[in-house]
Amino acid sequence: ESDCDITNYSTVVDQLFKRKPAEKHLTIMPMIAERLGNPQLSYKIVHVAGTNGKGSVTVKTATLLEKSFLRTGLFVSPHISTVRERIQVNRKKISVQDFMKCHREVEKCEQELNVSLTFFQFVTAMAIVYFKQQE
């Protein structure tokens, strides 16, 4: 990783955290996903939802799938030390270069649609793009 990548990465992460919560529109993520080519339709998904225990259930599920020799993408929230922890394939967090590549792709899509994604929507879109790239 070059110093330039790290500097740009730091700036991008700072900008992501400055995103203000937008109105919650249920239609925005399907619009973004469609514009990105619906990458989430190219792989199977286990969606874990609820109030408590999502993190541990998700990690245990990924572990079981990996022990069955399946490649797993893991999208978790919150992160502990770096936002890149949120997006993992086989427990390896997304690299700075891939983070930046996915960021550029989602940012371009956001601009083309003239919408403003929240932090969570933006990182979710990055995850679905990354998982498709890692297939």
CSV table of C-alpha atoms in Angstrom, one decimal:
chain,number,residue,atom,x,y,z
A,1,GLU,CA,0.0,0.0,0.0
A,2,SER,CA,1.5,3.3,-1.0
A,3,ASP,CA,1.4,6.4,1.1
A,4,CYS,CA,-0.9,8.0,-1.4
A,5,ASP,CA,-3.4,5.1,-1.0
A,6,ILE,CA,-3.3,5.5,2.8
A,7,THR,CA,-3.8,9.3,2.6
A,8,ASN,CA,-6.7,9.0,0.1
A,9,TYR,CA,-8.2,6.1,2.2
A,10,SER,CA,-8.1,8.3,5.4
A,11,THR,CA,-9.8,11.1,3.6
A,12,VAL,CA,-12.5,8.8,2.2
A,13,VAL,CA,-13.1,7.3,5.6
A,14,ASP,CA,-13.4,10.7,7.2
A,15,GLN,CA,-15.9,11.8,4.5
A,16,LEU,CA,-17.9,8.6,5.1
A,17,PHE,CA,-18.3,9.3,8.8
A,18,LYS,CA,-19.4,12.8,8.1
A,19,ARG,CA,-22.4,11.7,6.1
A,20,LYS,CA,-25.5,12.9,7.7
A,21,PRO,CA,-28.4,10.5,8.2
A,22,ALA,CA,-30.8,11.0,5.3
A,23,GLU,CA,-34.5,10.4,5.2
A,24,LYS,CA,-35.0,6.7,5.4
A,25,HIS,CA,-36.4,5.8,1.9
A,26,LEU,CA,-37.0,2.1,1.4
A,27,THR,CA,-36.6,2.6,-2.4
A,28,ILE,CA,-33.0,4.0,-2.3
A,29,MET,CA,-31.1,0.7,-1.8
A,30,PRO,CA,-33.0,-1.1,-4.6
A,31,MET,CA,-32.2,1.8,-6.9
A,32,ILE,CA,-28.6,1.8,-6.0
A,33,ALA,CA,-28.4,-2.0,-6.3
A,34,GLU,CA,-30.0,-1.9,-9.7
A,35,ARG,CA,-27.7,0.8,-10.9
A,36,LEU,CA,-24.7,-1.3,-9.7
A,37,GLY,CA,-26.1,-4.2,-11.8
A,38,ASN,CA,-27.8,-6.0,-8.8
A,39,PRO,CA,-24.6,-7.7,-7.7
A,40,GLN,CA,-26.4,-9.2,-4.6
A,41,LEU,CA,-28.4,-11.5,-7.0
A,42,SER,CA,-25.3,-13.3,-8.1
A,43,TYR,CA,-24.6,-15.1,-4.7
A,44,LYS,CA,-26.6,-16.7,-1.9
A,45,ILE,CA,-27.2,-14.6,1.2
A,46,VAL,CA,-27.9,-15.4,4.8
A,47,HIS,CA,-29.5,-12.3,6.3
A,48,VAL,CA,-29.3,-12.2,10.1
A,49,ALA,CA,-31.7,-9.6,11.7
A,50,GLY,CA,-33.0,-8.9,15.2
A,51,THR,CA,-32.3,-7.0,18.3
A,52,ASN,CA,-29.5,-8.9,20.0
A,53,GLY,CA,-26.9,-11.5,19.0
A,54,LYS,CA,-26.6,-10.7,15.3
A,55,GLY,CA,-22.8,-10.5,15.5
A,56,SER,CA,-22.2,-13.8,17.2
A,57,VAL,CA,-24.8,-15.6,15.0
A,58,THR,CA,-23.3,-14.2,11.9
A,59,VAL,CA,-19.7,-15.2,12.8
A,60,LYS,CA,-20.8,-18.7,13.9
A,61,THR,CA,-22.8,-19.1,10.6
A,62,ALA,CA,-19.8,-17.9,8.6
A,63,THR,CA,-17.5,-20.3,10.5
A,64,LEU,CA,-19.8,-23.3,9.8
A,65,LEU,CA,-20.0,-22.4,6.1
A,66,GLU,CA,-16.2,-22.0,5.8
A,67,LYS,CA,-15.7,-25.4,7.5
A,68,SER,CA,-17.9,-26.7,4.7
A,69,PHE,CA,-15.4,-25.3,2.2
A,70,LEU,CA,-17.7,-22.5,1.1
A,71,ARG,CA,-16.4,-19.0,0.5
A,72,THR,CA,-18.1,-16.5,2.8
A,73,GLY,CA,-18.7,-12.8,2.6
A,74,LEU,CA,-19.3,-11.2,6.0
A,75,PHE,CA,-20.8,-7.7,6.5
A,76,VAL,CA,-21.0,-6.7,10.1
A,77,SER,CA,-21.7,-3.6,12.1
A,78,PRO,CA,-20.3,-1.9,14.1
A,79,HIS,CA,-16.5,-2.1,13.6
A,80,ILE,CA,-14.0,-2.0,16.4
A,81,SER,CA,-10.8,-0.5,14.9
A,82,THR,CA,-11.2,0.1,11.2
A,83,VAL,CA,-14.3,0.5,8.9
A,84,ARG,CA,-12.7,-2.2,6.7
A,85,GLU,CA,-13.6,-4.8,9.3
A,86,ARG,CA,-17.2,-4.5,8.3
A,87,ILE,CA,-16.6,-6.1,4.9
A,88,GLN,CA,-14.8,-9.5,4.9
A,89,VAL,CA,-14.3,-12.5,2.7
A,90,ASN,CA,-13.3,-15.6,4.6
A,91,ARG,CA,-12.6,-13.5,7.6
A,92,LYS,CA,-10.1,-11.3,5.8
A,93,LYS,CA,-11.1,-7.7,5.8
A,94,ILE,CA,-11.3,-5.7,2.6
A,95,SER,CA,-7.9,-4.2,1.5
A,96,VAL,CA,-7.4,-0.5,1.3
A,97,GLN,CA,-7.1,-0.8,-2.5
A,98,ASP,CA,-10.4,-2.8,-2.8
A,99,PHE,CA,-12.1,-0.4,-0.3
A,100,MET,CA,-11.1,2.5,-2.5
A,101,LYS,CA,-12.2,0.8,-5.7
A,102,CYS,CA,-15.6,-0.1,-4.2
A,103,HIS,CA,-16.0,3.4,-2.8
A,104,ARG,CA,-15.4,5.0,-6.2
A,105,GLU,CA,-17.9,2.7,-7.8
A,106,VAL,CA,-20.6,3.4,-5.2
A,107,GLU,CA,-19.9,7.2,-5.2
A,108,LYS,CA,-20.2,7.3,-9.0
A,109,CYS,CA,-23.5,5.5,-8.8
A,110,GLU,CA,-24.7,7.9,-6.1
A,111,GLN,CA,-23.8,10.9,-8.2
A,112,GLU,CA,-25.5,9.4,-11.4
A,113,LEU,CA,-28.7,8.8,-9.4
A,114,ASN,CA,-28.4,12.2,-7.7
A,115,VAL,CA,-29.1,10.7,-4.3
A,116,SER,CA,-27.4,11.0,-0.9
A,117,LEU,CA,-26.7,7.7,0.9
A,118,THR,CA,-26.3,7.4,4.6
A,119,PHE,CA,-23.1,6.0,6.0
A,120,PHE,CA,-24.7,2.6,6.4
A,121,GLN,CA,-26.3,2.6,3.0
A,122,PHE,CA,-23.0,3.5,1.4
A,123,VAL,CA,-21.0,0.8,3.1
A,124,THR,CA,-23.7,-1.7,2.5
A,125,ALA,CA,-23.5,-0.9,-1.3
A,126,MET,CA,-19.7,-1.2,-1.1
A,127,ALA,CA,-20.1,-4.7,0.5
A,128,ILE,CA,-22.4,-6.0,-2.2
A,129,VAL,CA,-20.1,-4.8,-4.9
A,130,TYR,CA,-17.0,-6.3,-3.2
A,131,PHE,CA,-18.7,-9.7,-2.6
A,132,LYS,CA,-19.5,-9.8,-6.4
A,133,GLN,CA,-15.9,-9.0,-7.2
A,134,GLN,CA,-14.6,-11.7,-4.9
A,135,GLU,CA,-16.9,-14.5,-6.3
